[in-house]
PDB file of C-alpha atoms in Angstrom:
ATOM      1  CA  MET A  26       0.000   0.000   0.000  1.00 47.00           C
ATOM      2  CA  SER A  27       1.217   3.481  -0.793  1.00 63.00           C
ATOM      3  CA  ASP A  28       1.794   6.132   1.805  1.00 91.00           C
ATOM      4  CA  VAL A  29      -1.679   7.562   1.146  1.00 97.00           C
ATOM      5  CA  VAL A  30      -4.729   5.678   2.403  1.00 98.00           C
ATOM      6  CA  ASN A  31      -7.884   6.064   0.286  1.00 98.00           C
ATOM      7  CA  VAL A  32     -11.271   5.565   1.950  1.00 98.00           C
ATOM      8  CA  VAL A  33     -14.651   6.047   0.277  1.00 98.00           C
ATOM      9  CA  PHE A  34     -17.890   6.227   2.250  1.00 98.00           C
ATOM     10  CA  ALA A  35     -21.180   5.636   0.431  1.00 96.00           C
ATOM     11  CA  GLY A  36     -24.817   5.586   1.395  1.00 94.00           C
ATOM     12  CA  LEU A  37     -28.049   7.508   1.162  1.00 92.00           C
ATOM     13  CA  GLY A  38     -28.907  11.000   2.350  1.00 88.00           C
ATOM     14  CA  GLY A  39     -29.589  11.046   6.078  1.00 88.00           C
ATOM     15  CA  GLN A  40     -27.496   7.981   6.965  1.00 92.00           C
ATOM     16  CA  GLY A  41     -24.503   9.876   8.299  1.00 94.00           C
ATOM     17  CA  VAL A  42     -22.112   9.350   5.395  1.00 95.00           C
ATOM     18  CA  ILE A  43     -20.667  12.850   5.721  1.00 94.00           C
ATOM     19  CA  LYS A  44     -20.496  12.630   9.523  1.00 96.00           C
ATOM     20  CA  ALA A  45     -18.607   9.324   9.333  1.00 97.00           C
ATOM     21  CA  SER A  46     -16.107  10.760   6.864  1.00 97.00           C
ATOM     22  CA  ASP A  47     -15.708  13.874   9.039  1.00 97.00           C
ATOM     23  CA  ILE A  48     -14.878  11.658  12.025  1.00 98.00           C
ATOM     24  CA  LEU A  49     -12.294   9.645  10.053  1.00 98.00           C
ATOM     25  CA  ALA A  50     -10.703  12.842   8.701  1.00 98.00           C
ATOM     26  CA  ASP A  51     -10.511  14.294  12.211  1.00 98.00           C
ATOM     27  CA  ALA A  52      -9.048  11.080  13.699  1.00 98.00           C
ATOM     28  CA  ALA A  53      -6.371  10.962  10.978  1.00 98.00           C
ATOM     29  CA  PHE A  54      -5.577  14.658  11.459  1.00 98.00           C
ATOM     30  CA  ARG A  55      -5.267  14.159  15.232  1.00 98.00           C
ATOM     31  CA  ALA A  56      -2.802  11.334  14.474  1.00 97.00           C
ATOM     32  CA  GLY A  57      -0.621  13.809  12.576  1.00 97.00           C
ATOM     33  CA  ARG A  58      -1.541  12.796   9.023  1.00 97.00           C
ATOM     34  CA  ASP A  59      -2.129  15.151   6.119  1.00 98.00           C
ATOM     35  CA  VAL A  60      -5.833  14.789   5.282  1.00 98.00           C
ATOM     36  CA  LYS A  61      -7.951  15.742   2.274  1.00 97.00           C
ATOM     37  CA  LYS A  62     -11.691  15.172   1.971  1.00 96.00           C
ATOM     38  CA  ALA A  63     -14.320  15.576  -0.759  1.00 93.00           C
ATOM     39  CA  GLU A  64     -18.066  14.951  -0.908  1.00 85.00           C
ATOM     40  CA  VAL A  65     -20.628  14.244  -3.601  1.00 78.00           C
ATOM     41  CA  HIS A  66     -24.268  14.865  -2.702  1.00 70.00           C
ATOM     42  CA  GLY A  67     -26.822  13.554  -5.186  1.00 66.00           C
ATOM     43  CA  MET A  68     -30.282  14.654  -4.060  1.00 60.00           C
ATOM     44  CA  SER A  69     -29.145  13.757  -0.581  1.00 55.00           C
ATOM     45  CA  GLN A  70     -32.014  15.599   1.085  1.00 61.00           C
ATOM     46  CA  ARG A  71     -34.401  13.150  -0.611  1.00 65.00           C
ATOM     47  CA  GLY A  72     -32.548   9.954   0.205  1.00 69.00           C
ATOM     48  CA  GLY A  73     -30.325  10.023  -2.869  1.00 82.00           C
ATOM     49  CA  SER A  74     -26.792   8.701  -3.116  1.00 88.00           C
ATOM     50  CA  VAL A  75     -24.040  10.364  -1.122  1.00 92.00           C
ATOM     51  CA  THR A  76     -20.340   9.575  -1.268  1.00 94.00           C
ATOM     52  CA  SER A  77     -17.435  11.073   0.576  1.00 96.00           C
ATOM     53  CA  ASP A  78     -13.744  10.512  -0.092  1.00 97.00           C
ATOM     54  CA  VAL A  79     -11.107  10.718   2.627  1.00 98.00           C
ATOM     55  CA  ARG A  80      -7.422  10.472   1.801  1.00 98.00           C
ATOM     56  CA  PHE A  81      -4.694  10.655   4.418  1.00 98.00           C
ATOM     57  CA  GLY A  82      -0.980  10.036   4.704  1.00 97.00           C
ATOM     58  CA  ARG A  83       2.314  11.877   4.982  1.00 96.00           C
ATOM     59  CA  GLU A  84       1.384  14.183   2.094  1.00 96.00           C
ATOM     60  CA  VAL A  85      -1.886  14.160   0.155  1.00 96.00           C
ATOM     61  CA  LEU A  86      -2.151  16.249  -2.999  1.00 94.00           C
ATOM     62  CA  SER A  87      -5.779  15.662  -4.064  1.00 92.00           C
ATOM     63  CA  PRO A  88      -8.992  15.058  -2.087  1.00 94.00           C
ATOM     64  CA  MET A  89     -10.566  12.753  -4.687  1.00 94.00           C
ATOM     65  CA  VAL A  90     -10.024   8.991  -4.618  1.00 95.00           C
ATOM     66  CA  PRO A  91      -9.428   7.837  -8.205  1.00 93.00           C
ATOM     67  CA  ARG A  92     -11.950   5.224  -9.443  1.00 95.00           C
ATOM     68  CA  GLY A  93     -10.712   1.722  -8.625  1.00 97.00           C
ATOM     69  CA  GLU A  94      -8.128   2.934  -6.109  1.00 97.00           C
ATOM     70  CA  ALA A  95     -10.012   2.954  -2.813  1.00 98.00           C
ATOM     71  CA  HIS A  96      -8.270   0.849  -0.195  1.00 98.00           C
ATOM     72  CA  TYR A  97     -11.479   0.765   1.852  1.00 98.00           C
ATOM     73  CA  LEU A  98     -15.103   1.185   0.814  1.00 98.00           C
ATOM     74  CA  VAL A  99     -17.504   1.732   3.726  1.00 98.00           C
ATOM     75  CA  VAL A 100     -21.117   1.379   2.578  1.00 98.00           C
ATOM     76  CA  LEU A 101     -24.060   2.299   4.768  1.00 97.00           C
ATOM     77  CA  SER A 102     -26.902   1.142   2.487  1.00 95.00           C
ATOM     78  CA  PRO A 103     -27.250  -2.293   0.835  1.00 95.00           C
ATOM     79  CA  SER A 104     -28.534  -0.566  -2.317  1.00 93.00           C
ATOM     80  CA  GLU A 105     -25.220   1.262  -2.710  1.00 94.00           C
ATOM     81  CA  VAL A 106     -22.885  -1.755  -2.506  1.00 96.00           C
ATOM     82  CA  ALA A 107     -23.067  -2.770  -6.182  1.00 95.00           C
ATOM     83  CA  VAL A 108     -23.196   0.829  -7.371  1.00 93.00           C
ATOM     84  CA  THR A 109     -20.006   1.865  -5.572  1.00 95.00           C
ATOM     85  CA  ARG A 110     -17.989  -1.375  -5.738  1.00 96.00           C
ATOM     86  CA  PRO A 111     -16.079  -0.181  -8.871  1.00 96.00           C
ATOM     87  CA  LEU A 112     -14.491   2.505  -6.679  1.00 96.00           C
ATOM     88  CA  LEU A 113     -12.670  -0.200  -4.705  1.00 97.00           C
ATOM     89  CA  GLY A 114      -9.177  -1.301  -5.713  1.00 97.00           C
ATOM     90  CA  LYS A 115      -8.392  -4.945  -6.505  1.00 96.00           C
ATOM     91  CA  ALA A 116      -6.947  -5.594  -3.041  1.00 96.00           C
ATOM     92  CA  GLY A 117      -9.396  -3.213  -1.369  1.00 97.00           C
ATOM     93  CA  VAL A 118     -11.606  -4.044   1.598  1.00 97.00           C
ATOM     94  CA  LEU A 119     -15.376  -3.688   1.435  1.00 97.00           C
ATOM     95  CA  ILE A 120     -17.055  -2.859   4.741  1.00 97.00           C
ATOM     96  CA  PRO A 121     -20.742  -3.533   4.012  1.00 97.00           C
ATOM     97  CA  PRO A 122     -23.692  -2.423   6.146  1.00 96.00           C
ATOM     98  CA  ASP A 123     -24.599  -5.982   7.105  1.00 95.00           C
ATOM     99  CA  LEU A 124     -21.205  -6.482   8.785  1.00 96.00           C
ATOM    100  CA  VAL A 125     -22.805  -5.004  11.894  1.00 95.00           C
ATOM    101  CA  ASP A 126     -26.036  -6.386  13.367  1.00 93.00           C
ATOM    102  CA  GLU A 127     -28.201  -3.251  13.539  1.00 92.00           C
ATOM    103  CA  ALA A 128     -30.398  -4.893  16.194  1.00 93.00           C
ATOM    104  CA  ALA A 129     -27.397  -5.017  18.537  1.00 93.00           C
ATOM    105  CA  LEU A 130     -26.708  -1.297  18.214  1.00 93.00           C
ATOM    106  CA  PRO A 131     -27.719   0.932  21.113  1.00 87.00           C
ATOM    107  CA  ASN A 132     -29.304   3.266  18.544  1.00 90.00           C
ATOM    108  CA  ARG A 133     -30.050   2.365  14.919  1.00 89.00           C
ATOM    109  CA  LYS A 134     -28.768   5.789  13.796  1.00 93.00           C
ATOM    110  CA  SER A 135     -25.292   4.893  15.032  1.00 96.00           C
ATOM    111  CA  LEU A 136     -24.621   2.416  12.192  1.00 97.00           C
ATOM    112  CA  ASN A 137     -22.230   4.908  10.605  1.00 97.00           C
ATOM    113  CA  VAL A 138     -20.101   4.996  13.770  1.00 98.00           C
ATOM    114  CA  ALA A 139     -20.280   1.200  14.111  1.00 98.00           C
ATOM    115  CA  LEU A 140     -18.898   0.864  10.578  1.00 98.00           C
ATOM    116  CA  LEU A 141     -16.135   3.281  11.561  1.00 98.00           C
ATOM    117  CA  GLY A 142     -15.309   0.832  14.340  1.00 97.00           C
ATOM    118  CA  ALA A 143     -15.044  -1.916  11.717  1.00 97.00           C
ATOM    119  CA  LEU A 144     -12.823   0.329   9.580  1.00 98.00           C
ATOM    120  CA  ALA A 145     -10.659   1.130  12.610  1.00 97.00           C
ATOM    121  CA  ARG A 146      -9.527  -2.521  12.765  1.00 96.00           C
ATOM    122  CA  HIS A 147      -7.768  -1.969   9.439  1.00 96.00           C
ATOM    123  CA  LEU A 148      -6.201   1.445  10.015  1.00 97.00           C
ATOM    124  CA  ASP A 149      -3.173   2.461  12.029  1.00 94.00           C
ATOM    125  CA  LEU A 150      -4.890   5.218  14.009  1.00 97.00           C
ATOM    126  CA  PRO A 151      -4.874   5.126  17.822  1.00 96.00           C
ATOM    127  CA  ASP A 152      -8.227   4.627  19.565  1.00 94.00           C
ATOM    128  CA  GLU A 153      -7.742   7.840  21.538  1.00 97.00           C
ATOM    129  CA  HIS A 154      -7.900   9.804  18.278  1.00 98.00           C
ATOM    130  CA  TRP A 155     -10.993   7.933  17.082  1.00 98.00           C
ATOM    131  CA  LEU A 156     -12.807   8.569  20.354  1.00 97.00           C
ATOM    132  CA  ALA A 157     -11.761  12.229  20.458  1.00 98.00           C
ATOM    133  CA  ALA A 158     -13.030  12.676  16.903  1.00 98.00           C
ATOM    134  CA  ILE A 159     -16.372  11.020  17.772  1.00 98.00           C
ATOM    135  CA  ARG A 160     -16.761  13.287  20.817  1.00 98.00           C
ATOM    136  CA  ALA A 161     -15.890  16.393  18.798  1.00 98.00           C
ATOM    137  CA  ALA A 162     -18.393  15.542  16.042  1.00 97.00           C
ATOM    138  CA  LEU A 163     -21.419  14.621  18.146  1.00 97.00           C
ATOM    139  CA  PRO A 164     -23.367  16.204  21.017  1.00 97.00           C
ATOM    140  CA  GLU A 165     -22.345  15.043  24.490  1.00 97.00           C
ATOM    141  CA  ARG A 166     -25.651  13.193  25.041  1.00 96.00           C
ATOM    142  CA  LEU A 167     -24.704  10.872  22.137  1.00 96.00           C
ATOM    143  CA  HIS A 168     -21.129  10.100  23.174  1.00 97.00           C
ATOM    144  CA  GLU A 169     -21.813   6.904  25.149  1.00 96.00           C
ATOM    145  CA  VAL A 170     -24.169   5.441  22.523  1.00 96.00           C
ATOM    146  CA  ASN A 171     -21.717   6.096  19.715  1.00 97.00           C
ATOM    147  CA  GLU A 172     -18.688   4.869  21.606  1.00 97.00           C
ATOM    148  CA  ARG A 173     -20.580   1.605  22.252  1.00 97.00           C
ATOM    149  CA  ALA A 174     -21.480   1.427  18.555  1.00 97.00           C
ATOM    150  CA  PHE A 175     -17.822   1.997  17.632  1.00 97.00           C
ATOM    151  CA  ARG A 176     -16.743  -0.894  19.887  1.00 96.00           C
ATOM    152  CA  LEU A 177     -19.504  -3.163  18.471  1.00 96.00           C
ATOM    153  CA  GLY A 178     -18.323  -2.430  14.936  1.00 96.00           C
ATOM    154  CA  ARG A 179     -14.727  -3.130  15.859  1.00 95.00           C
ATOM    155  CA  GLU A 180     -15.731  -6.459  17.433  1.00 95.00           C
ATOM    156  CA  ALA A 181     -17.889  -7.404  14.415  1.00 93.00           C
ATOM    157  CA  ALA A 182     -14.958  -6.794  12.060  1.00 90.00           C
ATOM    158  CA  GLY A 183     -12.780  -8.943  14.306  1.00 87.00           C
ATOM    159  CA  ARG A 184     -15.222 -11.842  14.066  1.00 87.00           C
ATOM    160  CA  ALA A 185     -15.437 -11.426  10.274  1.00 79.00           C
ATOM    161  CA  GLY A 186     -11.685 -11.789  10.028  1.00 71.00           C
TER     162      GLY A 186
END
């Protein structure tokens, strides 16, 4: 893998795609990485497709992940898996929405943070930066719920291998 890590988030408007990518970008920045981020909103207010690219490393020159070069593809909606799969590189890792049992989440709306927990198993970013980024992005009343969701996602990815 090159020095730059490419992550694409995909889902539907209202699922927290942008929030999840904001949290990853913040965690990587807190870990001292150069970070670039870009978003594509397609009728997101009406449940349309939303994608967000996050690239981080020692030096990142462009915010856009080239098609077929994502190292990780985090998808929040089953309907977006096939649509966005071409963004993933040949050795890339798909993190699908069904990796996490939504019924086990403390709040169904925390699926995006649970999938971040699954992504965290693959990335070299300290937990303290992930948790600080979650706390900075969400209101205090949601910290505990989302930190539990993050841990559940991390555990689910561990079971999946």
